[in-house]
Amino acid sequence: MLIPVKEKKLMDVKLGELPSWILMRDFTPKGIAGAFQRGYYRYYNKYVNVKRGGVAGISMVLAAYVLFNYCRCYKELKHERLRKYH
Amino acid sequence: MNESLFTSFITPTMMGVPIVVLIIMFPSILLPSPSRLVDNRLVSIQQWLVRLTSKQMLSIHNHKGQTWALMLMSLILFIGSTNLLGLLPHSFTPTTQLSMNLGMAIPLWAGTVAIGLRYKTKTSLAHFLPQGTPFPLIPMLVIIETISLFIQPMALAVRLTANITAGHLLIHLIGGATLALMSISTITALITFTILVLLTILEFAVALIQAYVFTLLVSLYLHDNT
């Protein structure tokens, strides 16, 4: 049975069809907002919205936030590495 | 030893300006809204805290003042979460920018003054003259009270800015000093300990939010009721 590329899930797409699959995704603002919403709820329902959630759910988010800020300031932090000669 | 820009991490962290909006909106991700009767642990903890704080804070007001409940609670949540997130390494705290604190302080203060003037004109104008002042002192006292009224929003904004900025700066400086002194130890232990203590005290930045909202609240109370 031939399913058009448009409707396949990512795991079913063959490697050669990958560029066309990426290009047919919805890049309108509504589509991008939908993608963020889906991603957020996927994380939320897996790690936070559970019966016995722990500190891991929120601390992973905070660790990612720290990493993001580190990447943001890397240019200025480069000078502060522990070296003998700068 | 690298003293190139030990104060370069001051507050105006000049990132590509658009990212600031994302950083300001980030705490909202950590505060999910309750949707069921019994939610997950994160939401339950936050609900409990909000209920505790709101009961404590709104007990002073009469019915009219309690219409401000949502505003005050969201204010304390925002400032609290933003300040606490600023304690993470390398992060940017929006409340260190005076512009933002002025933007929060001036409209809220003006709102309280406007409510007082509109609904209780005589009482709010009477605030300018405390009871029992000797007759010759009245003109001067009115001027002083007017000045103290107009300084309220400035004080609110500058208090928050200065406290948070000073705390962050101290952490940077003391941390840098500790690193530099690592090669000349025995003083290191002392300074590291100072950092730890300072950081713990700084985590009472949450107390600063308390101060902020409380001061705002007192002002609201005085203008609205009495």
PDB file of C-alpha atoms in Angstrom:
ATOM      1  CA  MET A   1       0.000   0.000   0.000  1.00  0.00           C
ATOM      2  CA  LEU A   2       1.378   3.367  -0.946  1.00  0.00           C
ATOM      3  CA  ILE A   3       1.054   6.075   1.735  1.00  0.00           C
ATOM      4  CA  PRO A   4       2.087   9.525   0.482  1.00  0.00           C
ATOM      5  CA  VAL A   5       5.145  11.036   2.204  1.00  0.00           C
ATOM      6  CA  LYS A   6       2.992  13.806   3.614  1.00  0.00           C
ATOM      7  CA  GLU A   7       1.208  11.630   6.099  1.00  0.00           C
ATOM      8  CA  LYS A   8       3.953   9.339   7.305  1.00  0.00           C
ATOM      9  CA  LYS A   9       5.324   9.562  10.808  1.00  0.00           C
ATOM     10  CA  LEU A  10       8.981  10.328  11.219  1.00  0.00           C
ATOM     11  CA  MET A  11       9.995   6.786  12.004  1.00  0.00           C
ATOM     12  CA  ASP A  12       8.403   5.489   8.810  1.00  0.00           C
ATOM     13  CA  VAL A  13      10.068   7.966   6.492  1.00  0.00           C
ATOM     14  CA  LYS A  14      12.922   6.524   4.480  1.00  0.00           C
ATOM     15  CA  LEU A  15      16.233   8.335   4.540  1.00  0.00           C
ATOM     16  CA  GLY A  16      16.002   9.468   0.936  1.00  0.00           C
ATOM     17  CA  GLU A  17      12.628  11.038   1.529  1.00  0.00           C
ATOM     18  CA  LEU A  18      13.782  12.982   4.566  1.00  0.00           C
ATOM     19  CA  PRO A  19      14.357  16.392   2.886  1.00  0.00           C
ATOM     20  CA  SER A  20      10.949  16.386   1.276  1.00  0.00           C
ATOM     21  CA  TRP A  21       9.368  15.323   4.570  1.00  0.00           C
ATOM     22  CA  ILE A  22      11.047  18.172   6.427  1.00  0.00           C
ATOM     23  CA  LEU A  23      10.035  20.672   3.787  1.00  0.00           C
ATOM     24  CA  MET A  24       6.408  19.718   3.883  1.00  0.00           C
ATOM     25  CA  ARG A  25       6.105  20.400   7.642  1.00  0.00           C
ATOM     26  CA  ASP A  26       3.911  23.256   8.694  1.00  0.00           C
ATOM     27  CA  PHE A  27       6.115  26.329   9.135  1.00  0.00           C
ATOM     28  CA  THR A  28       3.357  28.856   9.595  1.00  0.00           C
ATOM     29  CA  PRO A  29       3.314  30.564  13.012  1.00  0.00           C
ATOM     30  CA  LYS A  30       0.379  28.419  13.994  1.00  0.00           C
ATOM     31  CA  GLY A  31       2.313  25.316  13.052  1.00  0.00           C
ATOM     32  CA  ILE A  32       5.385  26.357  14.994  1.00  0.00           C
ATOM     33  CA  ALA A  33       3.262  27.215  18.028  1.00  0.00           C
ATOM     34  CA  GLY A  34       1.640  23.812  17.720  1.00  0.00           C
ATOM     35  CA  ALA A  35       5.043  22.163  17.643  1.00  0.00           C
ATOM     36  CA  PHE A  36       6.139  23.962  20.820  1.00  0.00           C
ATOM     37  CA  GLN A  37       2.899  23.091  22.532  1.00  0.00           C
ATOM     38  CA  ARG A  38       3.193  19.429  21.606  1.00  0.00           C
ATOM     39  CA  GLY A  39       6.793  19.318  22.794  1.00  0.00           C
ATOM     40  CA  TYR A  40       5.942  21.015  26.072  1.00  0.00           C
ATOM     41  CA  TYR A  41       3.071  18.670  26.838  1.00  0.00           C
ATOM     42  CA  ARG A  42       5.108  15.663  25.882  1.00  0.00           C
ATOM     43  CA  TYR A  43       7.768  16.582  28.450  1.00  0.00           C
ATOM     44  CA  TYR A  44       5.242  17.683  31.039  1.00  0.00           C
ATOM     45  CA  ASN A  45       3.169  14.550  30.870  1.00  0.00           C
ATOM     46  CA  LYS A  46       6.163  12.286  30.983  1.00  0.00           C
ATOM     47  CA  TYR A  47       8.114  13.798  33.862  1.00  0.00           C
ATOM     48  CA  VAL A  48       5.979  16.190  35.876  1.00  0.00           C
ATOM     49  CA  ASN A  49       2.340  15.230  35.575  1.00  0.00           C
ATOM     50  CA  VAL A  50       2.773  11.801  37.148  1.00  0.00           C
ATOM     51  CA  LYS A  51       1.574  10.341  40.380  1.00  0.00           C
ATOM     52  CA  ARG A  52       4.924  10.239  42.146  1.00  0.00           C
ATOM     53  CA  GLY A  53       6.972  12.823  40.368  1.00  0.00           C
ATOM     54  CA  GLY A  54      10.298  13.727  41.856  1.00  0.00           C
ATOM     55  CA  VAL A  55      12.805  16.505  41.643  1.00  0.00           C
ATOM     56  CA  ALA A  56      14.106  15.183  38.320  1.00  0.00           C
ATOM     57  CA  GLY A  57      11.303  16.702  36.287  1.00  0.00           C
ATOM     58  CA  ILE A  58      12.018  20.284  37.166  1.00  0.00           C
ATOM     59  CA  SER A  59      15.769  19.955  37.679  1.00  0.00           C
ATOM     60  CA  MET A  60      16.278  18.757  34.106  1.00  0.00           C
ATOM     61  CA  VAL A  61      14.626  21.954  32.930  1.00  0.00           C
ATOM     62  CA  LEU A  62      16.840  24.039  35.194  1.00  0.00           C
ATOM     63  CA  ALA A  63      19.978  22.250  34.020  1.00  0.00           C
ATOM     64  CA  ALA A  64      19.017  22.926  30.405  1.00  0.00           C
ATOM     65  CA  TYR A  65      18.444  26.575  31.337  1.00  0.00           C
ATOM     66  CA  VAL A  66      21.914  26.831  32.884  1.00  0.00           C
ATOM     67  CA  LEU A  67      23.439  25.255  29.769  1.00  0.00           C
ATOM     68  CA  PHE A  68      21.564  27.673  27.538  1.00  0.00           C
ATOM     69  CA  ASN A  69      22.842  30.657  29.487  1.00  0.00           C
ATOM     70  CA  TYR A  70      26.361  29.270  29.461  1.00  0.00           C
ATOM     71  CA  CYS A  71      26.285  29.006  25.693  1.00  0.00           C
ATOM     72  CA  ARG A  72      24.969  32.538  25.556  1.00  0.00           C
ATOM     73  CA  CYS A  73      27.918  33.982  27.532  1.00  0.00           C
ATOM     74  CA  TYR A  74      30.607  31.676  26.197  1.00  0.00           C
ATOM     75  CA  LYS A  75      32.309  34.457  24.331  1.00  0.00           C
ATOM     76  CA  GLU A  76      33.049  36.403  27.488  1.00  0.00           C
ATOM     77  CA  LEU A  77      33.778  33.348  29.563  1.00  0.00           C
ATOM     78  CA  LYS A  78      36.428  32.116  27.162  1.00  0.00           C
ATOM     79  CA  HIS A  79      38.966  34.412  28.757  1.00  0.00           C
ATOM     80  CA  GLU A  80      38.543  32.927  32.195  1.00  0.00           C
ATOM     81  CA  ARG A  81      39.815  29.461  31.611  1.00  0.00           C
ATOM     82  CA  LEU A  82      42.516  28.282  33.967  1.00  0.00           C
ATOM     83  CA  ARG A  83      45.658  28.724  31.929  1.00  0.00           C
ATOM     84  CA  LYS A  84      49.113  29.874  32.795  1.00  0.00           C
ATOM     85  CA  TYR A  85      49.330  32.354  29.952  1.00  0.00           C
ATOM     86  CA  HIS A  86      46.283  34.105  28.600  1.00  0.00           C
TER      87      HIS A  86
ATOM     88  CA  MET B   1      44.735  36.100  37.517  1.00  0.00           C
ATOM     89  CA  ASN B   2      42.269  37.584  35.175  1.00  0.00           C
ATOM     90  CA  GLU B   3      40.864  40.908  36.073  1.00  0.00           C
ATOM     91  CA  SER B   4      39.915  41.826  32.542  1.00  0.00           C
ATOM     92  CA  LEU B   5      36.309  42.538  33.173  1.00  0.00           C
ATOM     93  CA  PHE B   6      35.394  41.500  36.652  1.00  0.00           C
ATOM     94  CA  THR B   7      32.464  43.793  36.484  1.00  0.00           C
ATOM     95  CA  SER B   8      31.531  42.973  32.948  1.00  0.00           C
ATOM     96  CA  PHE B   9      28.905  40.616  34.162  1.00  0.00           C
ATOM     97  CA  ILE B  10      27.037  43.405  35.671  1.00  0.00           C
ATOM     98  CA  THR B  11      23.577  43.610  34.965  1.00  0.00           C
ATOM     99  CA  PRO B  12      23.199  45.003  31.516  1.00  0.00           C
ATOM    100  CA  THR B  13      23.968  41.684  29.984  1.00  0.00           C
ATOM    101  CA  MET B  14      23.980  42.752  26.428  1.00  0.00           C
ATOM    102  CA  MET B  15      22.678  39.689  24.677  1.00  0.00           C
ATOM    103  CA  GLY B  16      20.968  40.003  21.331  1.00  0.00           C
ATOM    104  CA  VAL B  17      18.082  42.011  22.656  1.00  0.00           C
ATOM    105  CA  PRO B  18      15.198  39.743  21.558  1.00  0.00           C
ATOM    106  CA  ILE B  19      16.288  36.916  23.841  1.00  0.00           C
ATOM    107  CA  VAL B  20      15.420  38.993  26.868  1.00  0.00           C
ATOM    108  CA  VAL B  21      11.734  38.422  26.177  1.00  0.00           C
ATOM    109  CA  LEU B  22      12.252  34.667  26.260  1.00  0.00           C
ATOM    110  CA  ILE B  23      14.148  34.872  29.511  1.00  0.00           C
ATOM    111  CA  ILE B  24      11.415  36.963  31.097  1.00  0.00           C
ATOM    112  CA  MET B  25       8.811  34.442  30.005  1.00  0.00           C
ATOM    113  CA  PHE B  26      10.799  31.434  31.172  1.00  0.00           C
ATOM    114  CA  PRO B  27       9.506  31.254  34.785  1.00  0.00           C
ATOM    115  CA  SER B  28       5.992  30.755  33.494  1.00  0.00           C
ATOM    116  CA  ILE B  29       6.989  27.289  32.287  1.00  0.00           C
ATOM    117  CA  LEU B  30       7.865  26.308  35.831  1.00  0.00           C
ATOM    118  CA  LEU B  31       4.479  27.338  37.198  1.00  0.00           C
ATOM    119  CA  PRO B  32       1.876  25.058  35.613  1.00  0.00           C
ATOM    120  CA  SER B  33      -1.751  25.828  36.190  1.00  0.00           C
ATOM    121  CA  PRO B  34      -3.884  23.426  38.193  1.00  0.00           C
ATOM    122  CA  SER B  35      -6.501  21.615  36.181  1.00  0.00           C
ATOM    123  CA  ARG B  36      -7.784  18.805  38.356  1.00  0.00           C
ATOM    124  CA  LEU B  37      -8.949  18.403  41.909  1.00  0.00           C
ATOM    125  CA  VAL B  38      -5.763  16.615  42.941  1.00  0.00           C
ATOM    126  CA  ASP B  39      -2.825  17.491  40.712  1.00  0.00           C
ATOM    127  CA  ASN B  40       0.719  16.335  40.473  1.00  0.00           C
ATOM    128  CA  ARG B  41       3.191  17.183  43.213  1.00  0.00           C
ATOM    129  CA  LEU B  42       4.656  20.271  41.626  1.00  0.00           C
ATOM    130  CA  VAL B  43       1.293  21.927  41.169  1.00  0.00           C
ATOM    131  CA  SER B  44       0.139  20.886  44.633  1.00  0.00           C
ATOM    132  CA  ILE B  45       3.174  22.434  46.278  1.00  0.00           C
ATOM    133  CA  GLN B  46       2.686  25.658  44.370  1.00  0.00           C
ATOM    134  CA  GLN B  47      -1.012  25.730  45.169  1.00  0.00           C
ATOM    135  CA  TRP B  48      -0.293  25.309  48.842  1.00  0.00           C
ATOM    136  CA  LEU B  49       2.266  28.107  48.791  1.00  0.00           C
ATOM    137  CA  VAL B  50      -0.044  30.459  46.926  1.00  0.00           C
ATOM    138  CA  ARG B  51      -2.887  29.790  49.320  1.00  0.00           C
ATOM    139  CA  LEU B  52      -0.660  30.352  52.321  1.00  0.00           C
ATOM    140  CA  THR B  53       0.713  33.611  50.950  1.00  0.00           C
ATOM    141  CA  SER B  54      -2.601  34.971  49.785  1.00  0.00           C
ATOM    142  CA  LYS B  55      -4.311  34.306  53.086  1.00  0.00           C
ATOM    143  CA  GLN B  56      -1.509  36.048  54.912  1.00  0.00           C
ATOM    144  CA  MET B  57      -1.459  38.960  52.554  1.00  0.00           C
ATOM    145  CA  LEU B  58      -5.088  39.666  51.939  1.00  0.00           C
ATOM    146  CA  SER B  59      -6.264  39.359  55.509  1.00  0.00           C
ATOM    147  CA  ILE B  60      -5.656  43.056  56.083  1.00  0.00           C
ATOM    148  CA  HIS B  61      -7.869  44.315  53.339  1.00  0.00           C
ATOM    149  CA  ASN B  62     -11.537  44.924  53.163  1.00  0.00           C
ATOM    150  CA  HIS B  63     -13.665  43.754  50.302  1.00  0.00           C
ATOM    151  CA  LYS B  64     -12.561  46.466  47.947  1.00  0.00           C
ATOM    152  CA  GLY B  65      -8.890  45.845  48.568  1.00  0.00           C
ATOM    153  CA  GLN B  66      -9.271  42.137  48.026  1.00  0.00           C
ATOM    154  CA  THR B  67     -10.173  42.654  44.388  1.00  0.00           C
ATOM    155  CA  TRP B  68      -6.449  43.189  43.949  1.00  0.00           C
ATOM    156  CA  ALA B  69      -5.704  39.620  44.995  1.00  0.00           C
ATOM    157  CA  LEU B  70      -4.834  38.335  41.539  1.00  0.00           C
ATOM    158  CA  MET B  71      -2.563  41.249  40.818  1.00  0.00           C
ATOM    159  CA  LEU B  72      -0.652  40.952  44.064  1.00  0.00           C
ATOM    160  CA  MET B  73      -0.263  37.195  43.897  1.00  0.00           C
ATOM    161  CA  SER B  74       0.978  37.227  40.339  1.00  0.00           C
ATOM    162  CA  LEU B  75       3.364  40.019  41.285  1.00  0.00           C
ATOM    163  CA  ILE B  76       4.900  38.080  44.120  1.00  0.00           C
ATOM    164  CA  LEU B  77       5.114  34.911  42.045  1.00  0.00           C
ATOM    165  CA  PHE B  78       6.807  36.705  39.190  1.00  0.00           C
ATOM    166  CA  ILE B  79       9.355  38.558  41.261  1.00  0.00           C
ATOM    167  CA  GLY B  80      10.005  35.542  43.462  1.00  0.00           C
ATOM    168  CA  SER B  81      10.566  33.114  40.618  1.00  0.00           C
ATOM    169  CA  THR B  82      12.652  35.576  38.614  1.00  0.00           C
ATOM    170  CA  ASN B  83      14.934  36.341  41.544  1.00  0.00           C
ATOM    171  CA  LEU B  84      15.362  32.693  42.451  1.00  0.00           C
ATOM    172  CA  LEU B  85      16.176  31.740  38.873  1.00  0.00           C
ATOM    173  CA  GLY B  86      18.782  34.473  38.838  1.00  0.00           C
ATOM    174  CA  LEU B  87      20.738  32.589  41.467  1.00  0.00           C
ATOM    175  CA  LEU B  88      21.557  29.822  39.011  1.00  0.00           C
ATOM    176  CA  PRO B  89      25.019  30.162  37.440  1.00  0.00           C
ATOM    177  CA  HIS B  90      25.357  32.368  34.374  1.00  0.00           C
ATOM    178  CA  SER B  91      21.698  33.265  34.275  1.00  0.00           C
ATOM    179  CA  PHE B  92      20.243  36.685  33.605  1.00  0.00           C
ATOM    180  CA  THR B  93      17.866  38.296  36.054  1.00  0.00           C
ATOM    181  CA  PRO B  94      15.457  40.745  34.474  1.00  0.00           C
ATOM    182  CA  THR B  95      14.767  42.432  37.790  1.00  0.00           C
ATOM    183  CA  THR B  96      18.273  43.829  37.847  1.00  0.00           C
ATOM    184  CA  GLN B  97      17.228  46.258  35.149  1.00  0.00           C
ATOM    185  CA  LEU B  98      15.884  49.458  36.620  1.00  0.00           C
ATOM    186  CA  SER B  99      13.687  49.966  33.582  1.00  0.00           C
ATOM    187  CA  MET B 100      11.704  46.878  34.344  1.00  0.00           C
ATOM    188  CA  ASN B 101      11.274  47.624  38.012  1.00  0.00           C
ATOM    189  CA  LEU B 102      10.112  51.133  37.268  1.00  0.00           C
ATOM    190  CA  GLY B 103       7.676  49.653  34.789  1.00  0.00           C
ATOM    191  CA  MET B 104       6.272  47.516  37.563  1.00  0.00           C
ATOM    192  CA  ALA B 105       6.326  50.081  40.347  1.00  0.00           C
ATOM    193  CA  ILE B 106       4.926  53.213  38.739  1.00  0.00           C
ATOM    194  CA  PRO B 107       1.676  51.825  37.293  1.00  0.00           C
ATOM    195  CA  LEU B 108       0.819  49.911  40.433  1.00  0.00           C
ATOM    196  CA  TRP B 109       1.481  52.846  42.734  1.00  0.00           C
ATOM    197  CA  ALA B 110      -0.421  55.190  40.429  1.00  0.00           C
ATOM    198  CA  GLY B 111      -3.324  52.744  40.496  1.00  0.00           C
ATOM    199  CA  THR B 112      -3.510  52.852  44.260  1.00  0.00           C
ATOM    200  CA  VAL B 113      -3.363  56.639  44.328  1.00  0.00           C
ATOM    201  CA  ALA B 114      -6.043  56.872  41.658  1.00  0.00           C
ATOM    202  CA  ILE B 115      -8.348  54.521  43.533  1.00  0.00           C
ATOM    203  CA  GLY B 116      -7.862  56.506  46.715  1.00  0.00           C
ATOM    204  CA  LEU B 117      -8.487  59.820  45.019  1.00  0.00           C
ATOM    205  CA  ARG B 118     -11.538  58.609  43.206  1.00  0.00           C
ATOM    206  CA  TYR B 119     -13.440  56.798  45.877  1.00  0.00           C
ATOM    207  CA  LYS B 120     -12.305  58.535  49.004  1.00  0.00           C
ATOM    208  CA  THR B 121     -11.143  61.935  47.897  1.00  0.00           C
ATOM    209  CA  LYS B 122     -11.278  63.680  51.232  1.00  0.00           C
ATOM    210  CA  THR B 123      -9.572  60.860  53.138  1.00  0.00           C
ATOM    211  CA  SER B 124      -6.756  60.430  50.645  1.00  0.00           C
ATOM    212  CA  LEU B 125      -6.090  64.152  50.556  1.00  0.00           C
ATOM    213  CA  ALA B 126      -6.158  64.212  54.312  1.00  0.00           C
ATOM    214  CA  HIS B 127      -3.166  61.867  54.337  1.00  0.00           C
ATOM    215  CA  PHE B 128      -0.997  64.841  53.538  1.00  0.00           C
ATOM    216  CA  LEU B 129      -1.441  66.271  56.993  1.00  0.00           C
ATOM    217  CA  PRO B 130      -0.868  64.013  59.981  1.00  0.00           C
ATOM    218  CA  GLN B 131      -3.010  64.608  62.999  1.00  0.00           C
ATOM    219  CA  GLY B 132      -1.983  67.004  65.677  1.00  0.00           C
ATOM    220  CA  THR B 133       0.592  69.114  63.873  1.00  0.00           C
ATOM    221  CA  PRO B 134       1.241  72.583  65.255  1.00  0.00           C
ATOM    222  CA  PHE B 135      -0.350  75.271  63.143  1.00  0.00           C
ATOM    223  CA  PRO B 136       2.760  77.062  61.842  1.00  0.00           C
ATOM    224  CA  LEU B 137       4.286  73.837  60.574  1.00  0.00           C
ATOM    225  CA  ILE B 138       1.418  72.957  58.244  1.00  0.00           C
ATOM    226  CA  PRO B 139       2.743  74.297  54.894  1.00  0.00           C
ATOM    227  CA  MET B 140       6.107  72.647  55.314  1.00  0.00           C
ATOM    228  CA  LEU B 141       4.579  69.377  56.368  1.00  0.00           C
ATOM    229  CA  VAL B 142       2.283  69.278  53.362  1.00  0.00           C
ATOM    230  CA  ILE B 143       5.277  69.735  51.106  1.00  0.00           C
ATOM    231  CA  ILE B 144       7.159  66.995  52.890  1.00  0.00           C
ATOM    232  CA  GLU B 145       4.248  64.599  52.689  1.00  0.00           C
ATOM    233  CA  THR B 146       3.815  65.298  48.969  1.00  0.00           C
ATOM    234  CA  ILE B 147       7.453  64.564  48.353  1.00  0.00           C
ATOM    235  CA  SER B 148       7.261  61.375  50.345  1.00  0.00           C
ATOM    236  CA  LEU B 149       4.240  60.322  48.335  1.00  0.00           C
ATOM    237  CA  PHE B 150       5.919  60.860  45.009  1.00  0.00           C
ATOM    238  CA  ILE B 151       9.036  59.093  46.135  1.00  0.00           C
ATOM    239  CA  GLN B 152       7.135  55.884  46.852  1.00  0.00           C
ATOM    240  CA  PRO B 153       7.316  54.380  43.330  1.00  0.00           C
ATOM    241  CA  MET B 154      10.942  55.392  42.938  1.00  0.00           C
ATOM    242  CA  ALA B 155      11.794  53.785  46.247  1.00  0.00           C
ATOM    243  CA  LEU B 156       9.997  50.592  45.312  1.00  0.00           C
ATOM    244  CA  ALA B 157      11.828  50.265  42.024  1.00  0.00           C
ATOM    245  CA  VAL B 158      15.259  51.301  43.203  1.00  0.00           C
ATOM    246  CA  ARG B 159      15.050  49.116  46.294  1.00  0.00           C
ATOM    247  CA  LEU B 160      14.459  45.997  44.258  1.00  0.00           C
ATOM    248  CA  THR B 161      17.052  46.831  41.627  1.00  0.00           C
ATOM    249  CA  ALA B 162      19.767  47.751  44.071  1.00  0.00           C
ATOM    250  CA  ASN B 163      19.282  44.744  46.304  1.00  0.00           C
ATOM    251  CA  ILE B 164      19.368  42.167  43.547  1.00  0.00           C
ATOM    252  CA  THR B 165      22.184  43.839  41.642  1.00  0.00           C
ATOM    253  CA  ALA B 166      24.329  44.210  44.736  1.00  0.00           C
ATOM    254  CA  GLY B 167      23.824  40.593  45.650  1.00  0.00           C
ATOM    255  CA  HIS B 168      24.789  39.292  42.236  1.00  0.00           C
ATOM    256  CA  LEU B 169      27.810  41.546  42.061  1.00  0.00           C
ATOM    257  CA  LEU B 170      29.043  40.402  45.441  1.00  0.00           C
ATOM    258  CA  ILE B 171      28.733  36.788  44.440  1.00  0.00           C
ATOM    259  CA  HIS B 172      30.749  37.423  41.281  1.00  0.00           C
ATOM    260  CA  LEU B 173      33.459  39.298  43.123  1.00  0.00           C
ATOM    261  CA  ILE B 174      33.815  36.927  46.023  1.00  0.00           C
ATOM    262  CA  GLY B 175      33.767  33.951  43.700  1.00  0.00           C
ATOM    263  CA  GLY B 176      36.501  35.493  41.615  1.00  0.00           C
ATOM    264  CA  ALA B 177      38.521  36.267  44.695  1.00  0.00           C
ATOM    265  CA  THR B 178      38.228  32.687  45.874  1.00  0.00           C
ATOM    266  CA  LEU B 179      39.472  31.348  42.566  1.00  0.00           C
ATOM    267  CA  ALA B 180      42.386  33.700  42.596  1.00  0.00           C
ATOM    268  CA  LEU B 181      43.319  32.817  46.134  1.00  0.00           C
ATOM    269  CA  MET B 182      43.183  29.102  45.523  1.00  0.00           C
ATOM    270  CA  SER B 183      46.919  28.994  44.888  1.00  0.00           C
ATOM    271  CA  ILE B 184      47.556  30.764  48.167  1.00  0.00           C
ATOM    272  CA  SER B 185      45.366  28.572  50.333  1.00  0.00           C
ATOM    273  CA  THR B 186      44.330  28.717  53.984  1.00  0.00           C
ATOM    274  CA  ILE B 187      42.572  31.917  53.177  1.00  0.00           C
ATOM    275  CA  THR B 188      40.593  29.982  50.606  1.00  0.00           C
ATOM    276  CA  ALA B 189      38.587  28.104  53.145  1.00  0.00           C
ATOM    277  CA  LEU B 190      37.515  31.283  54.847  1.00  0.00           C
ATOM    278  CA  ILE B 191      36.469  32.997  51.679  1.00  0.00           C
ATOM    279  CA  THR B 192      34.633  29.984  50.337  1.00  0.00           C
ATOM    280  CA  PHE B 193      32.747  29.874  53.530  1.00  0.00           C
ATOM    281  CA  THR B 194      31.894  33.519  53.169  1.00  0.00           C
ATOM    282  CA  ILE B 195      30.527  32.764  49.727  1.00  0.00           C
ATOM    283  CA  LEU B 196      28.358  30.012  51.057  1.00  0.00           C
ATOM    284  CA  VAL B 197      26.960  32.148  53.795  1.00  0.00           C
ATOM    285  CA  LEU B 198      26.398  35.038  51.415  1.00  0.00           C
ATOM    286  CA  LEU B 199      24.572  32.844  48.982  1.00  0.00           C
ATOM    287  CA  THR B 200      22.303  31.514  51.645  1.00  0.00           C
ATOM    288  CA  ILE B 201      21.520  34.982  52.801  1.00  0.00           C
ATOM    289  CA  LEU B 202      20.966  35.995  49.215  1.00  0.00           C
ATOM    290  CA  GLU B 203      18.434  33.269  48.857  1.00  0.00           C
ATOM    291  CA  PHE B 204      16.398  35.410  51.031  1.00  0.00           C
ATOM    292  CA  ALA B 205      15.913  37.348  47.895  1.00  0.00           C
ATOM    293  CA  VAL B 206      12.554  35.803  48.262  1.00  0.00           C
ATOM    294  CA  ALA B 207      12.242  37.903  51.346  1.00  0.00           C
ATOM    295  CA  LEU B 208      12.827  40.835  49.103  1.00  0.00           C
ATOM    296  CA  ILE B 209       9.813  39.983  47.106  1.00  0.00           C
ATOM    297  CA  GLN B 210       7.950  39.811  50.287  1.00  0.00           C
ATOM    298  CA  ALA B 211       9.213  43.281  51.027  1.00  0.00           C
ATOM    299  CA  TYR B 212       8.173  44.490  47.616  1.00  0.00           C
ATOM    300  CA  VAL B 213       4.681  43.205  47.653  1.00  0.00           C
ATOM    301  CA  PHE B 214       4.252  44.053  51.264  1.00  0.00           C
ATOM    302  CA  THR B 215       5.237  47.622  50.763  1.00  0.00           C
ATOM    303  CA  LEU B 216       2.934  47.853  47.810  1.00  0.00           C
ATOM    304  CA  LEU B 217       0.264  46.295  49.851  1.00  0.00           C
ATOM    305  CA  VAL B 218       0.645  48.689  52.729  1.00  0.00           C
ATOM    306  CA  SER B 219       0.406  51.543  50.343  1.00  0.00           C
ATOM    307  CA  LEU B 220      -2.717  50.071  48.804  1.00  0.00           C
ATOM    308  CA  TYR B 221      -4.229  49.552  52.193  1.00  0.00           C
ATOM    309  CA  LEU B 222      -3.638  53.060  53.332  1.00  0.00           C
ATOM    310  CA  HIS B 223      -4.986  54.566  50.181  1.00  0.00           C
ATOM    311  CA  ASP B 224      -8.000  52.416  49.904  1.00  0.00           C
ATOM    312  CA  ASN B 225      -9.308  51.981  53.394  1.00  0.00           C
ATOM    313  CA  THR B 226      -8.758  53.985  56.569  1.00  0.00           C
TER     314      THR B 226
END
